PDB file of N, CA and C in Angstrom:
ATOM      1  N   MET A 825      28.432   1.609 -12.732  1.00  0.00           N
ATOM      2  CA  MET A 825      29.076   1.945 -11.783  1.00  0.00           C
ATOM      3  C   MET A 825      28.524   0.932 -10.215  1.00  0.00           C
ATOM      4  N   ASN A 826      29.587   1.156  -9.620  1.00  0.00           N
ATOM      5  CA  ASN A 826      29.259  -0.014  -8.423  1.00  0.00           C
ATOM      6  C   ASN A 826      28.122  -0.028  -7.418  1.00  0.00           C
ATOM      7  N   LYS A 827      27.160  -0.533  -7.161  1.00  0.00           N
ATOM      8  CA  LYS A 827      25.964  -0.621  -5.897  1.00  0.00           C
ATOM      9  C   LYS A 827      26.768   0.197  -4.415  1.00  0.00           C
ATOM     10  N   GLU A 828      27.953  -0.298  -3.948  1.00  0.00           N
ATOM     11  CA  GLU A 828      28.658   0.753  -2.786  1.00  0.00           C
ATOM     12  C   GLU A 828      28.299   2.002  -2.684  1.00  0.00           C
ATOM     13  N   THR A 829      28.597   2.476  -4.043  1.00  0.00           N
ATOM     14  CA  THR A 829      29.084   3.948  -4.435  1.00  0.00           C
ATOM     15  C   THR A 829      27.794   4.425  -4.633  1.00  0.00           C
ATOM     16  N   VAL A 830      26.895   3.528  -5.172  1.00  0.00           N
ATOM     17  CA  VAL A 830      25.477   4.327  -5.647  1.00  0.00           C
ATOM     18  C   VAL A 830      24.409   4.985  -4.765  1.00  0.00           C
ATOM     19  N   PRO A 831      24.362   5.763  -3.926  1.00  0.00           N
ATOM     20  CA  PRO A 831      23.213   6.131  -2.977  1.00  0.00           C
ATOM     21  C   PRO A 831      21.548   5.317  -3.466  1.00  0.00           C
ATOM     22  N   SER A 832      21.131   4.941  -2.392  1.00  0.00           N
ATOM     23  CA  SER A 832      19.605   4.390  -2.776  1.00  0.00           C
ATOM     24  C   SER A 832      18.456   5.465  -3.287  1.00  0.00           C
ATOM     25  N   GLN A 833      17.220   5.046  -2.961  1.00  0.00           N
ATOM     26  CA  GLN A 833      16.866   6.246  -3.289  1.00  0.00           C
ATOM     27  C   GLN A 833      16.481   6.540  -1.530  1.00  0.00           C
ATOM     28  N   ALA A 834      16.431   5.636  -0.575  1.00  0.00           N
ATOM     29  CA  ALA A 834      15.846   6.231   0.385  1.00  0.00           C
ATOM     30  C   ALA A 834      17.078   6.842   1.131  1.00  0.00           C
ATOM     31  N   GLU A 835      18.324   6.521   0.890  1.00  0.00           N
ATOM     32  CA  GLU A 835      19.218   7.385   1.336  1.00  0.00           C
ATOM     33  C   GLU A 835      19.426   8.608   0.743  1.00  0.00           C
ATOM     34  N   LYS A 836      19.350   8.884  -0.714  1.00  0.00           N
ATOM     35  CA  LYS A 836      19.141  10.108  -0.866  1.00  0.00           C
ATOM     36  C   LYS A 836      17.653  11.121  -0.423  1.00  0.00           C
ATOM     37  N   SER A 837      16.462  10.293   0.038  1.00  0.00           N
ATOM     38  CA  SER A 837      15.320  11.016   0.688  1.00  0.00           C
ATOM     39  C   SER A 837      15.257  11.431   1.952  1.00  0.00           C
ATOM     40  N   ASN A 838      16.392  10.528   2.843  1.00  0.00           N
ATOM     41  CA  ASN A 838      16.813  10.504   4.034  1.00  0.00           C
ATOM     42  C   ASN A 838      18.234  10.426   4.887  1.00  0.00           C
ATOM     43  N   PRO A 839      19.117  11.129   4.442  1.00  0.00           N
ATOM     44  CA  PRO A 839      20.313  11.388   5.019  1.00  0.00           C
ATOM     45  C   PRO A 839      20.247  10.307   6.085  1.00  0.00           C
ATOM     46  N   GLU A 840      21.764   9.737   6.566  1.00  0.00           N
ATOM     47  CA  GLU A 840      21.477   8.751   8.305  1.00  0.00           C
ATOM     48  C   GLU A 840      21.534   9.949   9.204  1.00  0.00           C
ATOM     49  N   GLY A 841      22.218  11.144   9.249  1.00  0.00           N
ATOM     50  CA  GLY A 841      22.305  11.746   9.938  1.00  0.00           C
ATOM     51  C   GLY A 841      20.431  12.002  10.953  1.00  0.00           C
ATOM     52  N   GLU A 842      19.307  12.117   9.812  1.00  0.00           N
ATOM     53  CA  GLU A 842      18.052  12.900  10.130  1.00  0.00           C
ATOM     54  C   GLU A 842      17.159  11.157  10.325  1.00  0.00           C
ATOM     55  N   PRO A 843      17.008  11.065  11.392  1.00  0.00           N
ATOM     56  CA  PRO A 843      15.950   9.925  11.662  1.00  0.00           C
ATOM     57  C   PRO A 843      14.540   9.883  11.127  1.00  0.00           C
ATOM     58  N   LEU A 844      13.998   9.194  10.439  1.00  0.00           N
ATOM     59  CA  LEU A 844      12.988   9.645  10.374  1.00  0.00           C
ATOM     60  C   LEU A 844      11.565   9.389  11.289  1.00  0.00           C
ATOM     61  N   GLU A 845      10.814  10.118  11.203  1.00  0.00           N
ATOM     62  CA  GLU A 845       9.638   9.995  12.426  1.00  0.00           C
ATOM     63  C   GLU A 845       8.388   9.888  11.755  1.00  0.00           C
ATOM     64  N   LEU A 846       7.784   8.950  12.073  1.00  0.00           N
ATOM     65  CA  LEU A 846       6.664   8.443  11.591  1.00  0.00           C
ATOM     66  C   LEU A 846       5.212   8.551  12.731  1.00  0.00           C
ATOM     67  N   SER A 847       4.483   8.911  12.194  1.00  0.00           N
ATOM     68  CA  SER A 847       3.286   8.981  13.485  1.00  0.00           C
ATOM     69  C   SER A 847       2.997   7.449  13.978  1.00  0.00           C
ATOM     70  N   PRO A 848       2.705   7.353  15.011  1.00  0.00           N
ATOM     71  CA  PRO A 848       1.934   6.279  15.900  1.00  0.00           C
ATOM     72  C   PRO A 848       0.997   5.680  14.780  1.00  0.00           C
ATOM     73  N   GLU A 849      -0.279   6.747  14.145  1.00  0.00           N
ATOM     74  CA  GLU A 849      -1.199   5.863  13.082  1.00  0.00           C
ATOM     75  C   GLU A 849      -0.643   5.160  11.914  1.00  0.00           C
ATOM     76  N   VAL A 850       0.708   5.747  11.776  1.00  0.00           N
ATOM     77  CA  VAL A 850       1.254   5.100  10.091  1.00  0.00           C
ATOM     78  C   VAL A 850       2.298   4.047  10.850  1.00  0.00           C
ATOM     79  N   LEU A 851       2.722   4.152  11.772  1.00  0.00           N
ATOM     80  CA  LEU A 851       3.210   2.717  12.128  1.00  0.00           C
ATOM     81  C   LEU A 851       2.482   1.491  12.511  1.00  0.00           C
ATOM     82  N   ASP A 852       1.501   1.691  12.730  1.00  0.00           N
ATOM     83  CA  ASP A 852       0.441   0.862  13.561  1.00  0.00           C
ATOM     84  C   ASP A 852      -0.126   0.346  12.430  1.00  0.00           C
ATOM     85  N   LYS A 853      -0.756   1.202  10.761  1.00  0.00           N
ATOM     86  CA  LYS A 853      -1.092   0.811  10.021  1.00  0.00           C
ATOM     87  C   LYS A 853       0.234  -0.349   9.105  1.00  0.00           C
ATOM     88  N   ILE A 854       1.314   0.033   9.141  1.00  0.00           N
ATOM     89  CA  ILE A 854       2.226  -0.718   8.598  1.00  0.00           C
ATOM     90  C   ILE A 854       2.725  -1.934   9.602  1.00  0.00           C
ATOM     91  N   LYS A 855       2.379  -2.220  10.640  1.00  0.00           N
ATOM     92  CA  LYS A 855       2.775  -3.388  11.182  1.00  0.00           C
ATOM     93  C   LYS A 855       1.212  -4.265  11.386  1.00  0.00           C
ATOM     94  N   HIS A 856       0.068  -3.722  10.542  1.00  0.00           N
ATOM     95  CA  HIS A 856      -1.036  -4.280  11.046  1.00  0.00           C
ATOM     96  C   HIS A 856      -2.116  -3.650  10.315  1.00  0.00           C
ATOM     97  N   PRO A 857      -1.459  -4.098   8.622  1.00  0.00           N
ATOM     98  CA  PRO A 857      -2.351  -4.017   7.570  1.00  0.00           C
ATOM     99  C   PRO A 857      -3.722  -4.126   7.372  1.00  0.00           C
ATOM    100  N   ALA A 858      -4.647  -3.531   6.922  1.00  0.00           N
ATOM    101  CA  ALA A 858      -6.077  -4.345   6.992  1.00  0.00           C
ATOM    102  C   ALA A 858      -6.101  -5.551   5.750  1.00  0.00           C
ATOM    103  N   ARG A 859      -7.045  -6.365   5.770  1.00  0.00           N
ATOM    104  CA  ARG A 859      -7.073  -7.221   5.403  1.00  0.00           C
ATOM    105  C   ARG A 859      -7.428  -6.914   3.495  1.00  0.00           C
ATOM    106  N   ILE A 860      -6.773  -7.308   2.901  1.00  0.00           N
ATOM    107  CA  ILE A 860      -7.234  -7.252   1.487  1.00  0.00           C
ATOM    108  C   ILE A 860      -8.788  -7.421   1.538  1.00  0.00           C
ATOM    109  N   ASP A 861      -9.530  -8.062   1.600  1.00  0.00           N
ATOM    110  CA  ASP A 861     -10.803  -8.159   1.174  1.00  0.00           C
ATOM    111  C   ASP A 861     -11.571  -6.749   2.180  1.00  0.00           C
ATOM    112  N   ASP A 862     -11.216  -6.845   2.968  1.00  0.00           N
ATOM    113  CA  ASP A 862     -12.126  -5.415   4.139  1.00  0.00           C
ATOM    114  C   ASP A 862     -11.737  -3.959   2.957  1.00  0.00           C
ATOM    115  N   VAL A 863     -10.503  -4.051   2.354  1.00  0.00           N
ATOM    116  CA  VAL A 863     -10.270  -2.826   1.551  1.00  0.00           C
ATOM    117  C   VAL A 863     -10.901  -2.732  -0.354  1.00  0.00           C
ATOM    118  N   ILE A 864     -10.909  -3.931  -0.241  1.00  0.00           N
ATOM    119  CA  ILE A 864     -11.594  -4.343  -1.522  1.00  0.00           C
ATOM    120  C   ILE A 864     -13.218  -3.777  -1.471  1.00  0.00           C
ATOM    121  N   ARG A 865     -13.699  -4.519  -0.362  1.00  0.00           N
ATOM    122  CA  ARG A 865     -15.236  -4.320   0.164  1.00  0.00           C
ATOM    123  C   ARG A 865     -15.431  -2.312   0.306  1.00  0.00           C
ATOM    124  N   GLU A 866     -14.659  -2.229   0.853  1.00  0.00           N
ATOM    125  CA  GLU A 866     -14.664  -0.635   0.458  1.00  0.00           C
ATOM    126  C   GLU A 866     -15.112   0.578  -0.392  1.00  0.00           C
ATOM    127  N   GLN A 867     -14.475  -0.300  -1.446  1.00  0.00           N
ATOM    128  CA  GLN A 867     -13.624   0.176  -2.517  1.00  0.00           C
ATOM    129  C   GLN A 867     -15.542   1.060  -3.048  1.00  0.00           C
ATOM    130  N   SER A 868     -15.572   1.757  -3.760  1.00  0.00           N
ATOM    131  CA  SER A 868     -16.926   1.583  -4.464  1.00  0.00           C
ATOM    132  C   SER A 868     -17.048   0.972  -5.747  1.00  0.00           C
ATOM    133  N   PRO A 869     -17.678   0.821  -6.081  1.00  0.00           N
ATOM    134  CA  PRO A 869     -18.313   0.250  -7.794  1.00  0.00           C
ATOM    135  C   PRO A 869     -17.043   0.245  -8.682  1.00  0.00           C
ATOM    136  N   GLU A 870     -17.258   1.739  -8.960  1.00  0.00           N
ATOM    137  CA  GLU A 870     -16.822   1.806 -10.266  1.00  0.00           C
ATOM    138  C   GLU A 870     -14.731   1.622 -10.244  1.00  0.00           C
ATOM    139  N   GLU A 871     -14.243   1.562  -8.847  1.00  0.00           N
ATOM    140  CA  GLU A 871     -12.844   1.165  -8.637  1.00  0.00           C
ATOM    141  C   GLU A 871     -12.897   0.019  -8.844  1.00  0.00           C
ATOM    142  N   ARG A 872     -13.697  -1.014  -8.010  1.00  0.00           N
ATOM    143  CA  ARG A 872     -13.683  -2.257  -8.040  1.00  0.00           C
ATOM    144  C   ARG A 872     -13.766  -2.813  -9.826  1.00  0.00           C
ATOM    145  N   LYS A 873     -14.213  -2.260 -10.596  1.00  0.00           N
ATOM    146  CA  LYS A 873     -14.720  -2.342 -11.658  1.00  0.00           C
ATOM    147  C   LYS A 873     -13.503  -1.946 -12.766  1.00  0.00           C
ATOM    148  N   SER A 874     -12.451  -1.148 -12.118  1.00  0.00           N
ATOM    149  CA  SER A 874     -11.231  -0.941 -12.725  1.00  0.00           C
ATOM    150  C   SER A 874     -10.301  -1.796 -12.511  1.00  0.00           C
ATOM    151  N   ASN A 875     -10.262  -2.103 -11.299  1.00  0.00           N
ATOM    152  CA  ASN A 875      -9.296  -2.758 -10.498  1.00  0.00           C
ATOM    153  C   ASN A 875      -8.973  -4.642 -11.913  1.00  0.00           C
ATOM    154  N   PRO A 876      -7.673  -4.214 -12.076  1.00  0.00           N
ATOM    155  CA  PRO A 876      -7.285  -5.188 -13.056  1.00  0.00           C
ATOM    156  C   PRO A 876      -6.878  -6.648 -12.508  1.00  0.00           C
ATOM    157  N   ALA A 877      -6.893  -6.511 -11.209  1.00  0.00           N
ATOM    158  CA  ALA A 877      -6.607  -8.145 -10.185  1.00  0.00           C
ATOM    159  C   ALA A 877      -8.252  -8.362 -10.128  1.00  0.00           C
ATOM    160  N   LEU A 878      -9.047  -7.895  -9.982  1.00  0.00           N
ATOM    161  CA  LEU A 878     -10.221  -8.404  -9.399  1.00  0.00           C
ATOM    162  C   LEU A 878     -11.044  -9.033 -10.864  1.00  0.00           C
ATOM    163  N   THR A 879     -11.576 -10.416 -10.675  1.00  0.00           N
ATOM    164  CA  THR A 879     -12.209 -11.045 -12.007  1.00  0.00           C
ATOM    165  C   THR A 879     -13.604 -10.324 -11.727  1.00  0.00           C
ATOM    166  N   PRO A 880     -14.932 -10.876 -12.884  1.00  0.00           N
ATOM    167  CA  PRO A 880     -15.943  -9.937 -12.832  1.00  0.00           C
ATOM    168  C   PRO A 880     -16.326 -10.791 -11.374  1.00  0.00           C
ATOM    169  N   GLU A 881     -16.077 -12.078 -11.268  1.00  0.00           N
ATOM    170  CA  GLU A 881     -17.065 -13.172 -10.032  1.00  0.00           C
ATOM    171  C   GLU A 881     -16.584 -12.125  -9.068  1.00  0.00           C
ATOM    172  N   MET A 882     -15.873 -11.851  -8.712  1.00  0.00           N
ATOM    173  CA  MET A 882     -15.185 -11.029  -7.538  1.00  0.00           C
ATOM    174  C   MET A 882     -16.003  -9.941  -7.205  1.00  0.00           C
ATOM    175  N   ILE A 883     -16.111  -8.705  -8.622  1.00  0.00           N
ATOM    176  CA  ILE A 883     -17.176  -7.391  -8.246  1.00  0.00           C
ATOM    177  C   ILE A 883     -18.115  -8.461  -8.015  1.00  0.00           C
ATOM    178  N   ASP A 884     -18.857  -8.734  -8.667  1.00  0.00           N
ATOM    179  CA  ASP A 884     -20.428  -9.189  -8.255  1.00  0.00           C
ATOM    180  C   ASP A 884     -20.571  -9.805  -7.168  1.00  0.00           C
ATOM    181  N   ASP A 885     -19.810 -10.425  -6.458  1.00  0.00           N
ATOM    182  CA  ASP A 885     -19.616 -11.121  -5.100  1.00  0.00           C
ATOM    183  C   ASP A 885     -19.530 -10.009  -3.947  1.00  0.00           C
ATOM    184  N   SER A 886     -18.430  -9.185  -4.552  1.00  0.00           N
ATOM    185  CA  SER A 886     -18.298  -7.845  -3.358  1.00  0.00           C
ATOM    186  C   SER A 886     -19.368  -7.783  -2.958  1.00  0.00           C
ATOM    187  N   THR A 887     -20.443  -7.137  -3.805  1.00  0.00           N
ATOM    188  CA  THR A 887     -21.747  -6.629  -3.490  1.00  0.00           C
ATOM    189  C   THR A 887     -22.471  -6.934  -3.514  1.00  0.00           C
ATOM    190  N   ASP A 888     -22.727  -8.090  -3.348  1.00  0.00           N
ATOM    191  CA  ASP A 888     -23.676  -8.993  -2.263  1.00  0.00           C
ATOM    192  C   ASP A 888     -23.628  -8.880  -1.164  1.00  0.00           C
ATOM    193  N   ARG A 889     -22.470  -8.822  -0.668  1.00  0.00           N
ATOM    194  CA  ARG A 889     -22.446  -9.073   0.889  1.00  0.00           C
ATOM    195  C   ARG A 889     -21.978  -7.485   1.502  1.00  0.00           C
TER     196      ARG A 889
END
């Protein structure tokens, strides 16, 4: 199949005639995302322990602060 003839997932879920409306809060989060350190610190200890991207040192360090 040709890439030009197959619609992308975005085109399937939002046809051209219908503009996508996002709330100002969502747009602000997209334009100014939270720092990853802050997001990790806000996670519960269980979430941090199950997060494969964190090393044990990172998990221990984040609970000290």
